[in-house]
Amino acid sequence: MANTPQARKRIRRNEKRAEINGARIGRIRTFVKKVEAALAGGDKSAAADALKAAQPELARGVARGVLHKNTASRKLSRLSKAVAKLA
């Protein structure tokens, strides 16, 4: 158990930040799933639109520190490649 006022405050702060960061990660996952769903459906225009919406969300996740930049880059690259492959 935290004994100092500073440690108590950090526990409160960490709980709040974990909730906010969890929501951010969930939002990013939702955007990525929309792209994957459009890919599974074979709809290239919908997939391209969903990818265009997902791209800034991934970048925002990197800027906010909830995603590593290489992870976001890898996800974006794989999704872009899959969208380009659709005929």
Backbone as a chain_set.jsonl record, in Angstrom:
{"seq": "MANTPQARKRIRRNEKRAEINGARIGRIRTFVKKVEAALAGGDKSAAADALKAAQPELARGVARGVLHKNTASRKLSRLSKAVAKLA", "coords": {"N": [[0.846, -1.196, 0.0], [0.44, 2.247, -0.74], [2.277, 4.71, 0.914], [3.097, 7.365, 1.003], [1.943, 10.715, 0.293], [2.472, 11.447, -2.332], [2.78, 8.976, -3.636], [0.205, 7.959, -3.324], [-1.217, 9.773, -4.878], [-0.116, 9.209, -7.37], [-1.093, 6.657, -7.815], [-3.842, 7.2, -8.073], [-3.736, 8.84, -10.344], [-2.601, 7.068, -12.229], [-4.631, 5.162, -12.505], [-6.651, 6.701, -13.713], [-5.343, 7.412, -16.109], [-4.94, 4.896, -17.239], [-7.522, 4.129, -17.851], [-8.232, 6.07, -19.774], [-6.262, 5.593, -21.731], [-6.889, 2.966, -22.404], [-9.366, 3.326, -23.608], [-8.549, 4.772, -25.839], [-6.978, 2.868, -27.202], [-8.947, 0.98, -27.735], [-10.563, 2.447, -29.461], [-8.863, 2.735, -31.653], [-8.581, 0.051, -32.393], [-11.2, -0.448, -33.241], [-11.387, 1.124, -35.58], [-9.477, -0.172, -37.169], [-10.649, -2.682, -37.362], [-12.874, -2.057, -38.915], [-11.691, -1.598, -41.399], [-10.672, -4.164, -41.887], [-13.054, -5.62, -41.988], [-14.255, -4.548, -44.275], [-12.391, -5.398, -46.13], [-12.718, -8.16, -45.932], [-15.259, -8.354, -46.946], [-14.771, -7.707, -49.53], [-15.036, -5.216, -50.675], [-13.592, -2.729, -52.251], [-13.652, 0.128, -52.391], [-14.955, 0.855, -49.995], [-13.15, -0.249, -48.211], [-10.889, 1.285, -48.767], [-11.791, 3.826, -47.982], [-12.24, 3.341, -45.256], [-9.651, 2.758, -44.49], [-8.458, 5.213, -44.92], [-9.659, 6.63, -42.88], [-8.69, 5.261, -40.692], [-5.967, 5.673, -40.656], [-5.155, 8.319, -39.552], [-5.981, 7.836, -36.933], [-4.311, 5.792, -36.035], [-1.877, 7.177, -36.165], [-2.386, 9.116, -34.251], [-2.522, 7.538, -31.994], [0.146, 6.802, -31.752], [1.293, 9.306, -31.278], [0.154, 9.905, -28.811], [1.269, 8.014, -27.247], [0.285, 5.423, -26.853], [0.636, 3.461, -28.667], [3.4, 1.814, -30.189], [5.603, 3.309, -32.551], [6.573, 1.714, -34.637], [4.831, -0.434, -34.571], [2.391, 0.73, -35.309], [3.098, 1.569, -37.851], [3.608, -0.893, -39.09], [1.045, -2.101, -38.99], [-0.429, -0.303, -40.56], [0.917, -0.538, -42.997], [0.443, -3.238, -43.675], [-2.343, -3.246, -43.877], [-2.702, -1.387, -45.972], [-1.442, -2.699, -48.044], [-3.121, -4.917, -48.301], [-5.499, -3.677, -49.083], [-4.731, -2.585, -51.531], [-4.36, -4.908, -52.94], [-6.894, -5.848, -53.464], [-9.186, -6.386, -56.11]], "CA": [[0.0, 0.0, 0.0], [1.187, 3.498, -0.842], [2.344, 5.397, 2.2], [3.32, 8.803, 0.879], [0.912, 11.411, -0.488], [2.84, 11.407, -3.749], [2.486, 7.631, -4.143], [-1.264, 7.851, -3.406], [-1.633, 10.565, -6.027], [0.295, 8.494, -8.583], [-2.045, 5.557, -7.998], [-5.067, 7.803, -8.628], [-3.428, 9.305, -11.695], [-2.389, 5.907, -13.091], [-5.94, 4.564, -12.781], [-7.324, 7.56, -14.688], [-4.64, 7.318, -17.383], [-5.175, 3.558, -17.787], [-8.871, 4.148, -18.431], [-8.179, 6.89, -20.981], [-5.449, 4.894, -22.729], [-7.659, 1.797, -22.835], [-10.378, 3.823, -24.543], [-7.845, 5.131, -27.073], [-6.607, 1.632, -27.89], [-10.195, 0.407, -28.228], [-10.99, 3.257, -30.617], [-7.974, 2.375, -32.763], [-8.966, -1.307, -32.801], [-12.463, -0.346, -33.971], [-11.097, 1.627, -36.923], [-8.761, -1.228, -37.893], [-11.629, -3.739, -37.658], [-13.706, -1.594, -40.025], [-10.927, -1.85, -42.62], [-10.618, -5.616, -42.073], [-14.394, -6.069, -42.38], [-14.438, -4.161, -45.671], [-11.534, -6.293, -46.903], [-13.364, -9.48, -45.947], [-16.419, -8.223, -47.823], [-14.3, -7.516, -50.898], [-15.434, -3.88, -51.153], [-12.363, -1.945, -52.282], [-13.875, 1.549, -52.096], [-15.233, 0.953, -48.561], [-11.898, -0.541, -47.517], [-10.017, 2.457, -48.939], [-12.325, 4.886, -47.121], [-11.986, 2.953, -43.86], [-8.203, 2.898, -44.273], [-8.188, 6.656, -44.838], [-10.102, 7.058, -41.552], [-7.882, 4.578, -39.671], [-4.601, 6.178, -40.687], [-4.886, 9.332, -38.528], [-6.184, 7.261, -35.601], [-3.059, 5.101, -35.693], [-0.872, 8.213, -35.931], [-2.724, 9.741, -32.978], [-2.127, 6.582, -30.962], [1.597, 6.923, -31.601], [1.566, 10.613, -30.673], [-0.287, 9.878, -27.422], [2.082, 7.054, -26.522], [-0.394, 4.153, -26.562], [1.14, 2.508, -29.651], [4.764, 2.049, -30.648], [5.53, 3.805, -33.926], [6.776, 0.613, -35.582], [3.593, -1.232, -34.567], [1.417, 1.463, -36.128], [3.597, 1.535, -39.218], [3.403, -2.25, -39.589], [-0.394, -2.295, -39.199], [-0.827, 0.526, -41.696], [1.52, -1.124, -44.183], [-0.258, -4.478, -44.009], [-3.699, -2.909, -44.327], [-2.58, -0.734, -47.27], [-1.095, -3.745, -49.008], [-4.317, -5.73, -48.508], [-6.474, -2.872, -49.843], [-4.215, -2.476, -52.895], [-4.465, -6.224, -53.58], [-8.274, -6.07, -53.907], [-9.383, -6.022, -57.529]], "C": [[0.88, 1.243, 0.0], [1.127, 4.258, 0.476], [2.489, 6.902, 2.079], [2.195, 9.439, 0.062], [1.197, 11.356, -1.99], [2.499, 10.042, -4.354], [0.978, 7.425, -4.272], [-1.787, 8.586, -4.643], [-1.285, 9.843, -7.331], [-0.631, 7.314, -8.861], [-3.339, 6.079, -8.603], [-4.862, 8.202, -10.087], [-3.288, 8.12, -12.657], [-3.705, 5.223, -13.445], [-6.693, 5.366, -13.843], [-6.684, 7.411, -16.067], [-4.878, 5.967, -18.04], [-6.546, 3.493, -18.456], [-8.882, 4.911, -19.757], [-7.412, 6.165, -22.09], [-6.168, 3.662, -23.262], [-8.723, 2.183, -23.846], [-9.736, 4.18, -25.883], [-7.494, 3.889, -27.887], [-7.85, 0.967, -28.481], [-10.696, 1.132, -29.459], [-10.152, 2.901, -31.845], [-8.349, 0.993, -33.298], [-10.249, -1.289, -33.635], [-12.225, 0.114, -35.408], [-10.404, 0.567, -37.766], [-9.727, -2.348, -38.277], [-12.548, -3.342, -38.804], [-13.006, -1.834, -41.364], [-10.939, -3.349, -42.917], [-11.974, -6.175, -42.517], [-14.662, -5.739, -43.847], [-13.584, -5.038, -46.585], [-12.169, -7.672, -47.036], [-14.574, -9.48, -46.872], [-16.042, -8.026, -49.278], [-14.652, -6.169, -51.494], [-14.223, -2.947, -51.099], [-12.578, -0.476, -51.899], [-14.159, 1.757, -50.604], [-13.968, 0.707, -47.76], [-10.946, 0.653, -47.597], [-10.48, 3.611, -48.06], [-12.045, 4.589, -45.648], [-10.513, 3.091, -43.522], [-7.828, 4.363, -44.113], [-8.594, 7.215, -43.467], [-9.226, 6.466, -40.455], [-6.479, 5.168, -39.562], [-4.337, 7.269, -39.638], [-5.09, 8.813, -37.104], [-4.927, 6.536, -35.128], [-1.969, 6.123, -35.37], [-1.112, 8.903, -34.587], [-2.334, 8.831, -31.804], [-0.637, 6.63, -30.692], [1.935, 8.222, -30.873], [1.209, 10.634, -29.187], [0.463, 8.841, -26.586], [1.395, 5.744, -26.17], [0.01, 3.061, -27.558], [2.586, 2.845, -29.975], [4.704, 2.429, -32.123], [5.722, 2.689, -34.951], [5.538, -0.274, -35.672], [2.556, -0.572, -35.468], [1.825, 1.413, -37.596], [3.361, 0.167, -39.852], [1.928, -2.505, -39.902], [-0.854, -1.54, -40.446], [-0.312, -0.063, -43.003], [0.759, -2.372, -44.622], [-1.668, -4.209, -44.525], [-3.658, -2.285, -45.729], [-2.312, -1.759, -48.358], [-2.331, -4.597, -49.335], [-5.37, -4.984, -49.33], [-6.019, -2.774, -51.302], [-4.387, -3.793, -53.66], [-5.891, -6.514, -54.082], [-8.451, -5.608, -55.354], [-10.657, -5.2, -57.708]], "O": [[1.923, 1.286, 0.652], [0.061, 4.422, 1.07], [2.05, 7.639, 2.961], [1.569, 8.774, -0.764], [0.284, 11.236, -2.807], [1.983, 9.971, -5.469], [0.52, 6.789, -5.221], [-2.668, 8.101, -5.353], [-2.066, 9.863, -8.282], [-0.919, 7.01, -10.018], [-3.878, 5.482, -9.534], [-5.703, 7.935, -10.945], [-3.8, 8.167, -13.775], [-3.874, 4.755, -14.571], [-7.295, 4.798, -14.754], [-7.384, 7.297, -17.073], [-5.005, 5.887, -19.262], [-6.701, 2.871, -19.507], [-9.468, 4.456, -20.739], [-7.852, 6.127, -23.239], [-6.066, 3.349, -24.448], [-8.96, 1.467, -24.819], [-10.313, 3.921, -26.939], [-7.684, 3.856, -29.103], [-7.81, 0.452, -29.599], [-11.197, 0.508, -30.394], [-10.682, 2.782, -32.949], [-8.425, 0.79, -34.51], [-10.369, -2.024, -34.615], [-12.797, -0.444, -36.344], [-10.708, 0.421, -38.949], [-9.642, -2.899, -39.374], [-12.962, -4.198, -39.587], [-13.643, -2.225, -42.343], [-11.184, -3.761, -44.051], [-12.031, -7.098, -43.33], [-15.228, -6.553, -44.577], [-14.007, -5.382, -47.689], [-12.16, -8.275, -48.109], [-14.878, -10.491, -47.506], [-16.885, -8.16, -50.165], [-14.572, -5.998, -52.711], [-13.871, -2.437, -50.035], [-11.773, 0.097, -51.165], [-13.668, 2.717, -50.009], [-13.73, 1.368, -46.749], [-10.279, 0.991, -46.619], [-9.658, 4.301, -47.458], [-11.661, 5.479, -44.889], [-10.157, 3.489, -42.413], [-6.992, 4.715, -43.281], [-7.97, 8.143, -42.954], [-9.036, 7.085, -39.408], [-5.879, 5.158, -38.488], [-3.366, 7.151, -38.89], [-4.445, 9.293, -36.172], [-4.529, 6.652, -33.969], [-1.221, 5.949, -34.408], [-0.166, 9.233, -33.872], [-1.877, 9.302, -30.762], [-0.202, 6.514, -29.547], [2.764, 8.235, -29.963], [1.877, 11.299, -28.395], [0.312, 8.794, -25.365], [1.859, 5.022, -25.287], [-0.243, 1.88, -27.324], [2.96, 4.017, -30.03], [3.855, 1.93, -32.861], [5.105, 2.714, -36.016], [5.233, -0.808, -36.739], [1.921, -1.234, -36.289], [0.983, 1.235, -38.475], [2.962, 0.077, -41.013], [1.598, -3.058, -40.951], [-1.579, -2.082, -41.28], [-1.029, -0.084, -44.004], [0.466, -2.54, -45.805], [-2.132, -4.844, -45.472], [-4.486, -2.616, -46.577], [-2.879, -1.695, -49.449], [-2.561, -4.952, -50.491], [-6.049, -5.578, -50.168], [-6.843, -2.872, -52.211], [-4.54, -3.791, -54.882], [-6.083, -7.314, -54.998], [-7.927, -4.57, -55.757], [-10.985, -4.805, -58.827]]}, "num_chains": 1, "name": "protein.A"}
